[in-house]
PDB file of C-alpha atoms in Angstrom:
ATOM      1  CA  MET A   1       0.000   0.000   0.000  1.00 95.00           C
ATOM      2  CA  TRP A   2       1.111   3.556  -0.613  1.00 97.00           C
ATOM      3  CA  GLN A   3      -0.311   6.963   0.060  1.00 97.00           C
ATOM      4  CA  LEU A   4      -1.452   9.214  -2.785  1.00 98.00           C
ATOM      5  CA  ALA A   5      -2.828  12.468  -1.408  1.00 97.00           C
ATOM      6  CA  ASP A   6      -5.593  11.345   0.960  1.00 96.00           C
ATOM      7  CA  LYS A   7      -5.917   7.822  -0.485  1.00 98.00           C
ATOM      8  CA  GLN A   8      -4.303   4.495   0.329  1.00 98.00           C
ATOM      9  CA  LEU A   9      -3.651   2.620  -2.895  1.00 98.00           C
ATOM     10  CA  GLU A  10      -2.213  -0.721  -3.917  1.00 98.00           C
ATOM     11  CA  SER A  11      -1.400  -0.036  -7.565  1.00 98.00           C
ATOM     12  CA  ARG A  12       1.268   2.512  -8.388  1.00 98.00           C
ATOM     13  CA  LEU A  13       0.002   2.949 -11.933  1.00 98.00           C
ATOM     14  CA  LEU A  14      -2.159   5.902 -12.940  1.00 98.00           C
ATOM     15  CA  ILE A  15      -3.749   5.399 -16.333  1.00 98.00           C
ATOM     16  CA  GLY A  16      -5.352   7.607 -18.965  1.00 98.00           C
ATOM     17  CA  THR A  17      -8.663   7.037 -20.708  1.00 98.00           C
ATOM     18  CA  ALA A  18      -7.889   8.413 -24.184  1.00 97.00           C
ATOM     19  CA  LEU A  19      -6.797   6.977 -27.535  1.00 97.00           C
ATOM     20  CA  TYR A  20      -8.084   3.408 -27.089  1.00 97.00           C
ATOM     21  CA  PRO A  21      -9.423   1.619 -30.167  1.00 97.00           C
ATOM     22  CA  SER A  22     -12.858   1.378 -28.522  1.00 96.00           C
ATOM     23  CA  PRO A  23     -14.604   2.129 -25.213  1.00 96.00           C
ATOM     24  CA  GLU A  24     -14.755  -1.609 -24.504  1.00 97.00           C
ATOM     25  CA  ILE A  25     -11.012  -2.007 -24.932  1.00 98.00           C
ATOM     26  CA  MET A  26     -10.491   1.041 -22.714  1.00 98.00           C
ATOM     27  CA  MET A  27     -12.528  -0.616 -19.964  1.00 98.00           C
ATOM     28  CA  GLN A  28     -10.755  -3.959 -20.289  1.00 98.00           C
ATOM     29  CA  SER A  29      -7.361  -2.266 -20.341  1.00 98.00           C
ATOM     30  CA  ILE A  30      -8.007  -0.201 -17.234  1.00 98.00           C
ATOM     31  CA  LYS A  31      -9.140  -3.315 -15.388  1.00 98.00           C
ATOM     32  CA  ALA A  32      -6.141  -5.327 -16.596  1.00 98.00           C
ATOM     33  CA  SER A  33      -3.737  -2.569 -15.534  1.00 98.00           C
ATOM     34  CA  GLY A  34      -4.818  -2.859 -11.913  1.00 98.00           C
ATOM     35  CA  SER A  35      -4.763   0.934 -11.718  1.00 98.00           C
ATOM     36  CA  GLN A  36      -6.895   2.650  -9.112  1.00 98.00           C
ATOM     37  CA  VAL A  37      -6.563   6.149 -10.562  1.00 98.00           C
ATOM     38  CA  VAL A  38      -7.810   7.177 -13.999  1.00 98.00           C
ATOM     39  CA  THR A  39      -7.255  10.505 -15.696  1.00 98.00           C
ATOM     40  CA  VAL A  40     -10.097  12.251 -17.469  1.00 98.00           C
ATOM     41  CA  SER A  41     -10.614  15.570 -19.163  1.00 98.00           C
ATOM     42  CA  LEU A  42     -13.381  17.956 -20.109  1.00 96.00           C
ATOM     43  CA  ARG A  43     -14.271  19.361 -23.467  1.00 94.00           C
ATOM     44  CA  ARG A  44     -16.909  21.548 -25.077  1.00 94.00           C
ATOM     45  CA  GLN A  45     -20.211  19.751 -25.375  1.00 89.00           C
ATOM     46  CA  ASN A  46     -21.074  18.685 -28.889  1.00 82.00           C
ATOM     47  CA  PRO A  47     -24.859  18.968 -29.236  1.00 71.00           C
ATOM     48  CA  THR A  48     -24.914  16.118 -31.754  1.00 69.00           C
ATOM     49  CA  GLU A  49     -23.331  13.688 -29.317  1.00 71.00           C
ATOM     50  CA  SER A  50     -24.511  12.353 -26.010  1.00 66.00           C
ATOM     51  CA  GLY A  51     -22.475  14.928 -24.158  1.00 60.00           C
ATOM     52  CA  GLY A  52     -19.877  12.649 -22.649  1.00 79.00           C
ATOM     53  CA  LYS A  53     -22.616  10.894 -20.691  1.00 84.00           C
ATOM     54  CA  ASP A  54     -21.840   7.394 -21.939  1.00 90.00           C
ATOM     55  CA  PHE A  55     -18.125   7.789 -21.305  1.00 94.00           C
ATOM     56  CA  TRP A  56     -18.681   9.149 -17.816  1.00 94.00           C
ATOM     57  CA  LYS A  57     -21.101   6.329 -16.942  1.00 94.00           C
ATOM     58  CA  MET A  58     -18.502   3.763 -17.981  1.00 96.00           C
ATOM     59  CA  ILE A  59     -15.800   5.412 -15.905  1.00 97.00           C
ATOM     60  CA  GLN A  60     -18.076   5.721 -12.896  1.00 97.00           C
ATOM     61  CA  SER A  61     -18.884   2.024 -13.106  1.00 97.00           C
ATOM     62  CA  LEU A  62     -15.200   1.270 -12.453  1.00 97.00           C
ATOM     63  CA  ASP A  63     -15.442   2.958  -9.034  1.00 97.00           C
ATOM     64  CA  LEU A  64     -11.863   4.262  -9.185  1.00 98.00           C
ATOM     65  CA  ASN A  65     -10.251   7.524  -8.157  1.00 98.00           C
ATOM     66  CA  ILE A  66     -10.686  10.254 -10.750  1.00 98.00           C
ATOM     67  CA  LEU A  67      -7.877  12.615 -11.679  1.00 98.00           C
ATOM     68  CA  PRO A  68      -9.151  15.346 -14.021  1.00 98.00           C
ATOM     69  CA  ASN A  69      -6.597  17.152 -16.147  1.00 98.00           C
ATOM     70  CA  THR A  70      -6.366  20.639 -17.595  1.00 98.00           C
ATOM     71  CA  ALA A  71      -4.951  19.410 -20.904  1.00 97.00           C
ATOM     72  CA  GLY A  72      -4.817  21.997 -23.641  1.00 95.00           C
ATOM     73  CA  CYS A  73      -4.589  24.996 -21.337  1.00 97.00           C
ATOM     74  CA  HIS A  74      -1.962  27.582 -22.276  1.00 97.00           C
ATOM     75  CA  SER A  75      -2.540  30.267 -19.662  1.00 98.00           C
ATOM     76  CA  VAL A  76      -2.925  30.562 -15.912  1.00 98.00           C
ATOM     77  CA  LYS A  77      -6.478  31.806 -16.318  1.00 98.00           C
ATOM     78  CA  GLU A  78      -7.550  28.940 -18.589  1.00 97.00           C
ATOM     79  CA  ALA A  79      -5.990  26.372 -16.272  1.00 98.00           C
ATOM     80  CA  ILE A  80      -7.643  27.782 -13.154  1.00 98.00           C
ATOM     81  CA  THR A  81     -11.095  28.018 -14.734  1.00 98.00           C
ATOM     82  CA  THR A  82     -10.751  24.529 -16.206  1.00 98.00           C
ATOM     83  CA  ALA A  83      -9.726  23.141 -12.811  1.00 98.00           C
ATOM     84  CA  GLN A  84     -12.718  24.800 -11.170  1.00 98.00           C
ATOM     85  CA  MET A  85     -15.081  23.330 -13.753  1.00 98.00           C
ATOM     86  CA  ALA A  86     -13.453  19.927 -13.331  1.00 98.00           C
ATOM     87  CA  ARG A  87     -13.871  20.044  -9.553  1.00 98.00           C
ATOM     88  CA  GLU A  88     -17.614  20.500  -9.933  1.00 98.00           C
ATOM     89  CA  LEU A  89     -17.980  18.103 -12.858  1.00 96.00           C
ATOM     90  CA  PHE A  90     -16.037  15.223 -11.326  1.00 97.00           C
ATOM     91  CA  ASN A  91     -16.668  16.000  -7.680  1.00 97.00           C
ATOM     92  CA  THR A  92     -13.012  15.884  -6.657  1.00 98.00           C
ATOM     93  CA  ASN A  93     -10.429  18.437  -5.562  1.00 98.00           C
ATOM     94  CA  TRP A  94      -7.672  16.494  -7.343  1.00 98.00           C
ATOM     95  CA  VAL A  95      -6.360  18.101 -10.498  1.00 98.00           C
ATOM     96  CA  LYS A  96      -3.584  17.133 -12.871  1.00 98.00           C
ATOM     97  CA  LEU A  97      -2.439  20.622 -13.687  1.00 98.00           C
ATOM     98  CA  GLU A  98      -1.141  21.065 -17.214  1.00 98.00           C
ATOM     99  CA  VAL A  99      -0.195  24.471 -18.551  1.00 98.00           C
ATOM    100  CA  ILE A 100       1.469  24.023 -21.901  1.00 97.00           C
ATOM    101  CA  GLY A 101       4.231  26.426 -22.879  1.00 97.00           C
ATOM    102  CA  ASP A 102       5.282  24.973 -26.197  1.00 96.00           C
ATOM    103  CA  ASP A 103       2.983  23.339 -28.699  1.00 95.00           C
ATOM    104  CA  TYR A 104       5.748  21.504 -30.499  1.00 94.00           C
ATOM    105  CA  ASN A 105       6.757  19.225 -27.644  1.00 93.00           C
ATOM    106  CA  LEU A 106       3.912  20.008 -25.223  1.00 95.00           C
ATOM    107  CA  GLN A 107       6.440  21.185 -22.677  1.00 96.00           C
ATOM    108  CA  PRO A 108       4.920  22.655 -19.522  1.00 97.00           C
ATOM    109  CA  ASP A 109       5.295  26.403 -18.995  1.00 98.00           C
ATOM    110  CA  PRO A 110       7.077  26.440 -15.618  1.00 98.00           C
ATOM    111  CA  PHE A 111       6.221  30.051 -14.781  1.00 98.00           C
ATOM    112  CA  ALA A 112       2.507  29.757 -15.536  1.00 98.00           C
ATOM    113  CA  LEU A 113       2.403  26.346 -13.865  1.00 98.00           C
ATOM    114  CA  LEU A 114       3.784  27.768 -10.626  1.00 98.00           C
ATOM    115  CA  GLU A 115       1.381  30.701 -10.640  1.00 98.00           C
ATOM    116  CA  ALA A 116      -1.637  28.478 -11.334  1.00 98.00           C
ATOM    117  CA  THR A 117      -0.483  26.031  -8.662  1.00 98.00           C
ATOM    118  CA  GLN A 118      -0.276  28.750  -6.024  1.00 98.00           C
ATOM    119  CA  GLU A 119      -3.791  29.947  -6.807  1.00 98.00           C
ATOM    120  CA  LEU A 120      -5.360  26.493  -6.956  1.00 98.00           C
ATOM    121  CA  ILE A 121      -3.775  25.383  -3.684  1.00 98.00           C
ATOM    122  CA  SER A 122      -5.165  28.512  -2.045  1.00 98.00           C
ATOM    123  CA  GLN A 123      -8.579  27.388  -3.341  1.00 98.00           C
ATOM    124  CA  GLY A 124      -8.267  23.969  -1.712  1.00 98.00           C
ATOM    125  CA  PHE A 125      -7.183  21.871  -4.687  1.00 98.00           C
ATOM    126  CA  GLU A 126      -4.838  18.907  -4.422  1.00 98.00           C
ATOM    127  CA  VAL A 127      -2.575  19.856  -7.296  1.00 98.00           C
ATOM    128  CA  PHE A 128      -0.735  17.161  -9.255  1.00 98.00           C
ATOM    129  CA  PRO A 129       1.498  19.398 -11.397  1.00 98.00           C
ATOM    130  CA  TYR A 130       2.686  18.039 -14.721  1.00 98.00           C
ATOM    131  CA  CYS A 131       6.143  19.590 -14.738  1.00 98.00           C
ATOM    132  CA  THR A 132       9.582  19.298 -16.231  1.00 98.00           C
ATOM    133  CA  ASP A 133      12.369  17.630 -14.274  1.00 98.00           C
ATOM    134  CA  ASP A 134      13.935  20.984 -13.334  1.00 98.00           C
ATOM    135  CA  LEU A 135      15.010  20.862  -9.693  1.00 98.00           C
ATOM    136  CA  VAL A 136      14.453  24.555  -8.976  1.00 98.00           C
ATOM    137  CA  LEU A 137      10.955  24.518 -10.458  1.00 98.00           C
ATOM    138  CA  CYS A 138      10.127  21.439  -8.416  1.00 98.00           C
ATOM    139  CA  GLU A 139      11.425  23.077  -5.253  1.00 98.00           C
ATOM    140  CA  LYS A 140       9.235  26.107  -5.903  1.00 98.00           C
ATOM    141  CA  LEU A 141       6.196  23.898  -6.504  1.00 98.00           C
ATOM    142  CA  VAL A 142       6.837  22.195  -3.177  1.00 98.00           C
ATOM    143  CA  ALA A 143       7.257  25.586  -1.488  1.00 98.00           C
ATOM    144  CA  ALA A 144       3.861  26.515  -2.981  1.00 98.00           C
ATOM    145  CA  GLY A 145       2.335  23.554  -1.150  1.00 98.00           C
ATOM    146  CA  CYS A 146       2.522  20.622  -3.569  1.00 98.00           C
ATOM    147  CA  LYS A 147       2.840  17.246  -1.874  1.00 98.00           C
ATOM    148  CA  ILE A 148       2.927  15.493  -5.239  1.00 98.00           C
ATOM    149  CA  LEU A 149       5.036  16.265  -8.303  1.00 98.00           C
ATOM    150  CA  MET A 150       4.716  14.718 -11.744  1.00 98.00           C
ATOM    151  CA  PRO A 151       7.869  15.380 -13.760  1.00 98.00           C
ATOM    152  CA  TRP A 152       7.877  14.220 -17.344  1.00 98.00           C
ATOM    153  CA  GLY A 153       9.951  11.274 -18.489  1.00 98.00           C
ATOM    154  CA  ALA A 154       9.797  12.590 -22.048  1.00 97.00           C
ATOM    155  CA  PRO A 155       7.321  14.712 -24.053  1.00 97.00           C
ATOM    156  CA  ILE A 156       3.726  13.468 -24.060  1.00 96.00           C
ATOM    157  CA  GLY A 157       3.047  10.620 -26.449  1.00 94.00           C
ATOM    158  CA  THR A 158       6.657  10.108 -27.552  1.00 96.00           C
ATOM    159  CA  GLY A 159       7.264   6.824 -25.765  1.00 97.00           C
ATOM    160  CA  LYS A 160      10.932   7.696 -25.345  1.00 98.00           C
ATOM    161  CA  GLY A 161      11.092   6.660 -21.711  1.00 98.00           C
ATOM    162  CA  LEU A 162      13.234   8.473 -19.157  1.00 98.00           C
ATOM    163  CA  VAL A 163      15.351  10.785 -21.312  1.00 98.00           C
ATOM    164  CA  ASN A 164      17.091  12.408 -18.360  1.00 98.00           C
ATOM    165  CA  PRO A 165      17.532   9.801 -15.631  1.00 98.00           C
ATOM    166  CA  TYR A 166      20.114  11.998 -13.891  1.00 98.00           C
ATOM    167  CA  ALA A 167      17.579  14.796 -13.352  1.00 98.00           C
ATOM    168  CA  LEU A 168      14.885  12.379 -12.205  1.00 98.00           C
ATOM    169  CA  ARG A 169      17.272  10.653  -9.811  1.00 98.00           C
ATOM    170  CA  THR A 170      18.330  14.037  -8.437  1.00 98.00           C
ATOM    171  CA  LEU A 171      14.706  14.921  -7.736  1.00 98.00           C
ATOM    172  CA  ARG A 172      14.221  11.645  -5.897  1.00 98.00           C
ATOM    173  CA  GLU A 173      17.332  12.156  -3.792  1.00 98.00           C
ATOM    174  CA  ARG A 174      16.563  15.775  -2.977  1.00 98.00           C
ATOM    175  CA  MET A 175      12.878  15.266  -2.256  1.00 98.00           C
ATOM    176  CA  PRO A 176      12.571  12.085  -0.220  1.00 98.00           C
ATOM    177  CA  ASN A 177       9.246  13.087   1.334  1.00 97.00           C
ATOM    178  CA  ILE A 178       7.420  14.221  -1.796  1.00 98.00           C
ATOM    179  CA  THR A 179       5.288  11.820  -3.805  1.00 98.00           C
ATOM    180  CA  LEU A 180       6.982  11.633  -7.200  1.00 98.00           C
ATOM    181  CA  ILE A 181       5.219  10.256 -10.236  1.00 98.00           C
ATOM    182  CA  VAL A 182       6.718  10.097 -13.710  1.00 98.00           C
ATOM    183  CA  ASP A 183       4.077  11.470 -16.045  1.00 97.00           C
ATOM    184  CA  ALA A 184       4.374  11.311 -19.825  1.00 95.00           C
ATOM    185  CA  GLY A 185       6.873   9.799 -22.190  1.00 97.00           C
ATOM    186  CA  ILE A 186       6.612   6.231 -20.943  1.00 98.00           C
ATOM    187  CA  GLY A 187       6.562   3.861 -23.913  1.00 98.00           C
ATOM    188  CA  ALA A 188       7.396   0.402 -22.591  1.00 98.00           C
ATOM    189  CA  PRO A 189       7.029  -1.475 -19.313  1.00 98.00           C
ATOM    190  CA  SER A 190      10.827  -1.372 -18.922  1.00 98.00           C
ATOM    191  CA  HIS A 191      10.588   2.442 -18.638  1.00 98.00           C
ATOM    192  CA  ALA A 192       8.108   2.086 -15.787  1.00 98.00           C
ATOM    193  CA  VAL A 193      10.382  -0.422 -14.073  1.00 98.00           C
ATOM    194  CA  GLU A 194      13.275   2.025 -14.389  1.00 98.00           C
ATOM    195  CA  ALA A 195      11.237   4.822 -12.769  1.00 98.00           C
ATOM    196  CA  LEU A 196      10.085   2.697  -9.855  1.00 98.00           C
ATOM    197  CA  GLN A 197      13.480   1.133  -9.435  1.00 97.00           C
ATOM    198  CA  MET A 198      14.968   4.577  -8.798  1.00 96.00           C
ATOM    199  CA  GLY A 199      12.391   5.136  -6.091  1.00 98.00           C
ATOM    200  CA  TYR A 200       9.584   6.908  -7.887  1.00 98.00           C
ATOM    201  CA  ASP A 201       6.255   6.373  -6.184  1.00 98.00           C
ATOM    202  CA  GLY A 202       4.256   5.871  -9.346  1.00 98.00           C
ATOM    203  CA  VAL A 203       3.904   6.248 -13.083  1.00 98.00           C
ATOM    204  CA  LEU A 204       1.171   7.903 -15.116  1.00 98.00           C
ATOM    205  CA  LEU A 205       0.709   6.837 -18.708  1.00 98.00           C
ATOM    206  CA  ASN A 206      -1.873   6.539 -21.440  1.00 98.00           C
ATOM    207  CA  THR A 207      -0.526   6.160 -24.969  1.00 97.00           C
ATOM    208  CA  ALA A 208       1.805   3.270 -24.133  1.00 98.00           C
ATOM    209  CA  VAL A 209      -1.216   1.097 -23.349  1.00 98.00           C
ATOM    210  CA  ALA A 210      -3.888   2.628 -25.578  1.00 98.00           C
ATOM    211  CA  GLN A 211      -1.762   2.551 -28.728  1.00 98.00           C
ATOM    212  CA  ALA A 212      -0.194  -0.863 -28.190  1.00 98.00           C
ATOM    213  CA  SER A 213      -1.117  -3.557 -30.686  1.00 98.00           C
ATOM    214  CA  ASP A 214      -2.932  -5.334 -27.878  1.00 98.00           C
ATOM    215  CA  PRO A 215      -3.817  -2.718 -25.237  1.00 98.00           C
ATOM    216  CA  VAL A 216      -5.293  -5.189 -22.742  1.00 98.00           C
ATOM    217  CA  LYS A 217      -2.203  -7.378 -22.776  1.00 98.00           C
ATOM    218  CA  MET A 218       0.054  -4.313 -22.546  1.00 98.00           C
ATOM    219  CA  ALA A 219      -1.951  -3.140 -19.542  1.00 98.00           C
ATOM    220  CA  GLN A 220      -1.177  -6.471 -17.895  1.00 98.00           C
ATOM    221  CA  ALA A 221       2.502  -5.996 -18.754  1.00 98.00           C
ATOM    222  CA  PHE A 222       2.514  -2.590 -17.046  1.00 98.00           C
ATOM    223  CA  ASN A 223       0.712  -4.059 -14.061  1.00 98.00           C
ATOM    224  CA  SER A 224       3.559  -6.565 -13.665  1.00 98.00           C
ATOM    225  CA  ALA A 225       6.185  -3.901 -14.367  1.00 98.00           C
ATOM    226  CA  MET A 226       4.960  -1.796 -11.480  1.00 98.00           C
ATOM    227  CA  LEU A 227       5.344  -4.721  -9.108  1.00 98.00           C
ATOM    228  CA  ALA A 228       8.794  -5.610 -10.447  1.00 98.00           C
ATOM    229  CA  GLY A 229      10.060  -2.040 -10.279  1.00 98.00           C
ATOM    230  CA  ARG A 230       8.877  -1.434  -6.743  1.00 98.00           C
ATOM    231  CA  LEU A 231      10.188  -4.765  -5.454  1.00 98.00           C
ATOM    232  CA  ALA A 232      13.549  -4.031  -7.076  1.00 98.00           C
ATOM    233  CA  TYR A 233      13.685  -0.639  -5.351  1.00 98.00           C
ATOM    234  CA  GLU A 234      12.750  -2.070  -1.971  1.00 98.00           C
ATOM    235  CA  SER A 235      15.209  -4.942  -2.243  1.00 98.00           C
ATOM    236  CA  GLY A 236      18.155  -2.714  -3.229  1.00 96.00           C
ATOM    237  CA  VAL A 237      19.807  -3.094  -6.605  1.00 94.00           C
ATOM    238  CA  MET A 238      23.437  -4.214  -6.431  1.00 94.00           C
ATOM    239  CA  PRO A 239      26.091  -1.596  -7.151  1.00 93.00           C
ATOM    240  CA  GLU A 240      27.418  -1.575 -10.704  1.00 92.00           C
ATOM    241  CA  ARG A 241      31.079  -2.606 -11.147  1.00 94.00           C
ATOM    242  CA  ASP A 242      33.557  -2.223 -13.970  1.00 96.00           C
ATOM    243  CA  LEU A 243      35.424  -5.452 -13.296  1.00 96.00           C
ATOM    244  CA  ALA A 244      34.053  -8.944 -13.627  1.00 95.00           C
ATOM    245  CA  GLN A 245      33.714 -10.986 -10.473  1.00 91.00           C
ATOM    246  CA  PRO A 246      32.868 -14.688 -10.651  1.00 91.00           C
ATOM    247  CA  SER A 247      29.613 -15.688  -9.072  1.00 93.00           C
ATOM    248  CA  THR A 248      30.677 -19.338  -8.670  1.00 93.00           C
ATOM    249  CA  PRO A 249      33.120 -19.842  -5.768  1.00 90.00           C
ATOM    250  CA  THR A 250      36.684 -20.291  -7.012  1.00 86.00           C
ATOM    251  CA  LEU A 251      37.894 -22.203  -3.970  1.00 89.00           C
ATOM    252  CA  GLY A 252      38.179 -25.901  -4.858  1.00 90.00           C
ATOM    253  CA  THR A 253      37.793 -25.422  -8.585  1.00 90.00           C
ATOM    254  CA  PRO A 254      38.707 -28.768 -10.285  1.00 93.00           C
ATOM    255  CA  PHE A 255      41.937 -28.798 -12.293  1.00 91.00           C
ATOM    256  CA  TRP A 256      42.983 -25.510 -10.674  1.00 85.00           C
ATOM    257  CA  HIS A 257      46.693 -25.016 -10.545  1.00 83.00           C
ATOM    258  CA  GLN A 258      48.886 -22.106  -9.724  1.00 79.00           C
ATOM    259  CA  GLY A 259      49.751 -20.296 -12.916  1.00 74.00           C
TER     260      GLY A 259
ATOM    261  CA  MET V   1     -33.160  38.551 -28.244  1.00 92.00           C
ATOM    262  CA  ILE V   2     -29.539  38.505 -27.221  1.00 96.00           C
ATOM    263  CA  GLU V   3     -26.518  37.181 -29.029  1.00 97.00           C
ATOM    264  CA  ILE V   4     -24.492  34.631 -27.067  1.00 96.00           C
ATOM    265  CA  ILE V   5     -21.271  32.896 -28.050  1.00 97.00           C
ATOM    266  CA  LEU V   6     -21.724  29.325 -26.895  1.00 95.00           C
ATOM    267  CA  ASN V   7     -18.668  27.090 -27.146  1.00 95.00           C
ATOM    268  CA  GLY V   8     -17.214  29.431 -29.734  1.00 96.00           C
ATOM    269  CA  THR V   9     -20.341  29.645 -31.912  1.00 95.00           C
ATOM    270  CA  LYS V  10     -22.644  32.665 -32.095  1.00 96.00           C
ATOM    271  CA  GLN V  11     -26.320  32.061 -31.472  1.00 94.00           C
ATOM    272  CA  THR V  12     -29.338  34.120 -30.519  1.00 95.00           C
ATOM    273  CA  SER V  13     -31.442  33.450 -27.473  1.00 94.00           C
ATOM    274  CA  SER V  14     -34.682  34.763 -26.059  1.00 94.00           C
ATOM    275  CA  GLU V  15     -33.625  33.557 -22.614  1.00 93.00           C
ATOM    276  CA  THR V  16     -31.529  36.009 -20.641  1.00 95.00           C
ATOM    277  CA  ASN V  17     -31.297  33.988 -17.453  1.00 96.00           C
ATOM    278  CA  LEU V  18     -28.388  31.540 -17.457  1.00 96.00           C
ATOM    279  CA  SER V  19     -30.382  28.772 -15.828  1.00 95.00           C
ATOM    280  CA  LEU V  20     -33.222  29.117 -18.358  1.00 94.00           C
ATOM    281  CA  PHE V  21     -30.779  29.417 -21.232  1.00 94.00           C
ATOM    282  CA  LEU V  22     -29.133  26.151 -20.221  1.00 93.00           C
ATOM    283  CA  SER V  23     -32.493  24.439 -19.754  1.00 90.00           C
ATOM    284  CA  SER V  24     -33.551  25.509 -23.228  1.00 86.00           C
ATOM    285  CA  ARG V  25     -30.742  23.445 -24.649  1.00 80.00           C
ATOM    286  CA  GLU V  26     -30.904  19.707 -24.754  1.00 65.00           C
ATOM    287  CA  ASN V  27     -28.642  19.184 -21.776  1.00 62.00           C
ATOM    288  CA  GLN V  28     -31.144  17.795 -19.372  1.00 58.00           C
ATOM    289  CA  GLY V  29     -29.616  14.944 -17.460  1.00 64.00           C
ATOM    290  CA  ALA V  30     -26.156  15.644 -18.827  1.00 74.00           C
ATOM    291  CA  ASN V  31     -23.300  16.187 -16.448  1.00 90.00           C
ATOM    292  CA  PHE V  32     -21.806  19.535 -17.396  1.00 94.00           C
ATOM    293  CA  ALA V  33     -20.015  22.586 -16.040  1.00 96.00           C
ATOM    294  CA  VAL V  34     -20.091  26.182 -17.172  1.00 97.00           C
ATOM    295  CA  ALA V  35     -17.786  29.169 -17.497  1.00 98.00           C
ATOM    296  CA  LEU V  36     -19.071  32.627 -18.392  1.00 98.00           C
ATOM    297  CA  ASN V  37     -16.578  35.012 -19.952  1.00 98.00           C
ATOM    298  CA  GLU V  38     -13.785  32.703 -18.784  1.00 97.00           C
ATOM    299  CA  GLU V  39     -14.983  32.681 -15.169  1.00 98.00           C
ATOM    300  CA  PHE V  40     -16.276  29.452 -13.658  1.00 98.00           C
ATOM    301  CA  VAL V  41     -19.934  29.597 -12.642  1.00 98.00           C
ATOM    302  CA  PRO V  42     -20.959  27.138  -9.920  1.00 98.00           C
ATOM    303  CA  LYS V  43     -24.281  25.386 -10.497  1.00 96.00           C
ATOM    304  CA  CYS V  44     -25.798  27.103  -7.474  1.00 97.00           C
ATOM    305  CA  ASN V  45     -25.334  30.485  -9.192  1.00 97.00           C
ATOM    306  CA  TYR V  46     -27.030  29.701 -12.528  1.00 97.00           C
ATOM    307  CA  GLN V  47     -30.364  31.189 -11.494  1.00 97.00           C
ATOM    308  CA  LYS V  48     -28.806  34.429 -10.294  1.00 97.00           C
ATOM    309  CA  ILE V  49     -27.029  35.254 -13.549  1.00 98.00           C
ATOM    310  CA  GLU V  50     -28.540  37.424 -16.269  1.00 97.00           C
ATOM    311  CA  LEU V  51     -26.911  37.144 -19.669  1.00 97.00           C
ATOM    312  CA  LYS V  52     -26.165  40.035 -21.973  1.00 97.00           C
ATOM    313  CA  SER V  53     -25.281  40.227 -25.647  1.00 97.00           C
ATOM    314  CA  GLY V  54     -21.715  39.223 -26.362  1.00 97.00           C
ATOM    315  CA  ASP V  55     -21.394  36.935 -23.361  1.00 98.00           C
ATOM    316  CA  ARG V  56     -19.211  33.911 -23.969  1.00 98.00           C
ATOM    317  CA  ILE V  57     -20.341  30.643 -22.436  1.00 97.00           C
ATOM    318  CA  GLU V  58     -18.225  27.523 -22.238  1.00 96.00           C
ATOM    319  CA  LEU V  59     -20.317  24.418 -21.621  1.00 95.00           C
ATOM    320  CA  VAL V  60     -18.127  21.400 -20.941  1.00 95.00           C
ATOM    321  CA  VAL V  61     -18.725  17.702 -20.356  1.00 94.00           C
ATOM    322  CA  PRO V  62     -16.573  14.741 -19.260  1.00 95.00           C
ATOM    323  CA  MET V  63     -14.207  13.480 -21.913  1.00 96.00           C
ATOM    324  CA  GLN V  64     -11.392  10.989 -22.291  1.00 97.00           C
ATOM    325  CA  GLY V  65      -8.023  12.296 -21.147  1.00 96.00           C
ATOM    326  CA  GLY V  66      -4.486  11.304 -20.389  1.00 96.00           C
TER     327      GLY V  66
END
């Protein structure tokens, strides 16, 4: 069990609800992933559609924790208003705060993110900031009141994994009491293992499962990866060495003779 | 009649009360949230708000997200 904000959870995987081949596959994948937190969004109502009702009913039937995002917001004002609408719509004070600063790689705008975070925390939100792996930004987010940080592994949807393990490891070492979740850029279960192995508390992903050839099976793979990564962290990975060292005892080796 | 910009599209309405304006649309039963001129409007305030021409309403619903 681990603590995420005010919740005790078993799974360390947070999973998105977008980009699946069908709603049925989305449901099966979420279940197979073992995740207890799903991310959702909000969009303008299209009068010709059922207004997101069917999607929301399906998600509610899972009885999981809901983490609304502010995806697509480019300004402090947009992000704050979107978070406020999400709080009413989804009946939660959790918000995955995204304020995009660059459309090319969907990189968070650190300055706007910090300002929006300060305001939303003052309004009682539990802010999960989607941020870069910059140590100073992360320190300022913590000073603003964040108990959780979600640095990117790589730009959203790229599947590149942890492109700057040094920066992520530094964050873990410098912030032992903050809940750290790698958000975005995860492409394969091995990336999730790597994040958990270095002591990250969780991983948030969407595309890696939704766009896999077999999303349900990939969700199972990530479920196992989370367990493997955490167990590896808790059990302590051996130190890396440059020189070979035999694992089989050399004492009593047959045919041994002094060279 | 007033001219409202709803989700980015201009439309005319005979309803000037926000609550009545929303009811006149086919949203009944839908789970939605509203912002007026980029400010969030809690559900409990719908009845108190009178719309004027040029007001911009964002009407949002749950959607898939990552």
